[in-house]
Short mmCIF file of C-alpha atoms in Angstrom, two decimals:
data_model
loop_
_atom_site.label_atom_id
_atom_site.label_comp_id
_atom_site.label_asym_id
_atom_site.label_seq_id
_atom_site.Cartn_x
_atom_site.Cartn_y
_atom_site.Cartn_z
CA MET A 1 0.00 0.00 0.00
CA LYS A 2 1.23 3.51 -0.80
CA PRO A 3 1.87 5.93 2.10
CA CYS A 4 -0.96 8.24 0.99
CA GLN A 5 -3.40 5.30 0.95
CA VAL A 6 -2.31 4.29 4.45
CA THR A 7 -2.80 7.87 5.72
CA LEU A 8 -6.27 8.07 4.16
CA LEU A 9 -7.25 4.69 5.59
CA LEU A 10 -5.99 5.70 9.03
CA ALA A 11 -7.96 8.96 8.91
CA MET A 12 -11.12 7.11 7.91
CA VAL A 13 -10.72 4.58 10.74
CA ILE A 14 -10.13 7.32 13.29
CA LEU A 15 -13.09 9.30 11.98
CA ALA A 16 -15.43 6.32 12.05
CA SER A 17 -14.33 5.16 15.50
CA SER A 18 -14.29 8.52 17.28
CA PRO A 19 -17.48 9.28 19.26
CA ALA A 20 -16.56 12.97 19.34
CA MET A 21 -16.65 13.17 15.56
CA ALA A 22 -20.17 11.74 15.46
CA THR A 23 -21.49 14.55 17.67
CA LYS A 24 -21.35 18.11 16.39
CA CYS A 25 -21.10 20.87 18.94
CA PRO A 26 -23.35 23.97 18.75
CA PRO A 27 -21.95 26.91 16.75
CA GLU A 28 -21.20 28.92 19.88
CA TYR A 29 -19.05 26.02 21.12
CA THR A 30 -17.14 25.56 17.85
CA CYS A 31 -13.62 26.95 17.51
CA THR A 32 -11.36 26.79 14.46
CA LYS A 33 -7.63 27.12 14.00
CA TYR A 34 -5.30 26.76 11.02
CA ILE A 35 -2.61 24.28 12.03
CA ASN A 36 -0.78 23.86 8.72
CA LYS A 37 -0.41 26.78 6.31
CA GLY A 38 -0.06 26.39 2.54
CA MET A 39 -0.67 23.26 0.48
CA CYS A 40 -3.11 20.87 2.13
CA ASP A 41 -3.58 17.14 1.83
CA ALA A 42 -7.11 16.22 2.99
CA ALA A 43 -6.18 12.90 4.67
CA LYS A 44 -3.16 14.38 6.44
CA CYS A 45 -5.20 17.43 7.51
CA MET A 46 -7.90 15.21 9.04
CA ALA A 47 -5.34 12.99 10.78
CA ASP A 48 -3.38 16.00 12.10
CA CYS A 49 -6.53 17.63 13.51
CA VAL A 50 -7.68 14.40 15.15
CA SER A 51 -4.24 14.10 16.72
CA ALA A 52 -3.97 17.78 17.73
CA TYR A 53 -7.34 17.80 19.50
CA LYS A 54 -7.26 14.32 21.05
CA GLY A 55 -9.75 12.76 18.66
CA ALA A 56 -12.19 15.67 18.77
CA GLY A 57 -10.83 17.73 15.87
CA GLU A 58 -12.08 17.70 12.32
CA GLY A 59 -9.81 18.94 9.54
CA GLN A 60 -10.70 20.61 6.26
CA CYS A 61 -8.49 22.00 3.52
CA PHE A 62 -8.84 25.65 2.54
CA THR A 63 -6.65 27.87 0.36
CA GLN A 64 -4.94 29.14 3.54
CA GLY A 65 -4.11 25.58 4.68
CA CYS A 66 -5.47 22.94 7.04
CA ARG A 67 -8.20 24.25 9.35
CA CYS A 68 -9.27 22.30 12.42
CA SER A 69 -12.73 22.65 13.91
CA TYR A 70 -13.21 21.48 17.47
CA CYS A 71 -15.55 21.94 20.44
CA CYS A 72 -14.55 24.61 22.93
CA LYS A 73 -16.02 26.89 25.56
CA PRO A 74 -17.80 29.98 24.22
CA HIS A 75 -15.74 33.15 24.26
CA GLN A 76 -16.47 35.36 27.26
CA GLY A 77 -17.30 39.03 26.70
CA THR A 78 -17.86 38.87 22.94
CA ILE A 79 -21.07 39.90 21.22
#
């Protein structure tokens, strides 16, 4: 198996087995952060976000790079 296929398979297994990924948090409890700037590989982005946020991160590729979405506490004092 090629390394990219292994990475994609690993990301799919982690995604399917993670209970946190099955439950979406409300918008006010959703935070995002770009963890990798520049070129983005979807499988690597997903795997990196899952790893960075202990199984509760979800990665997506954007032109700016890999963006992780994860559940967090709402920001205090913002409108």
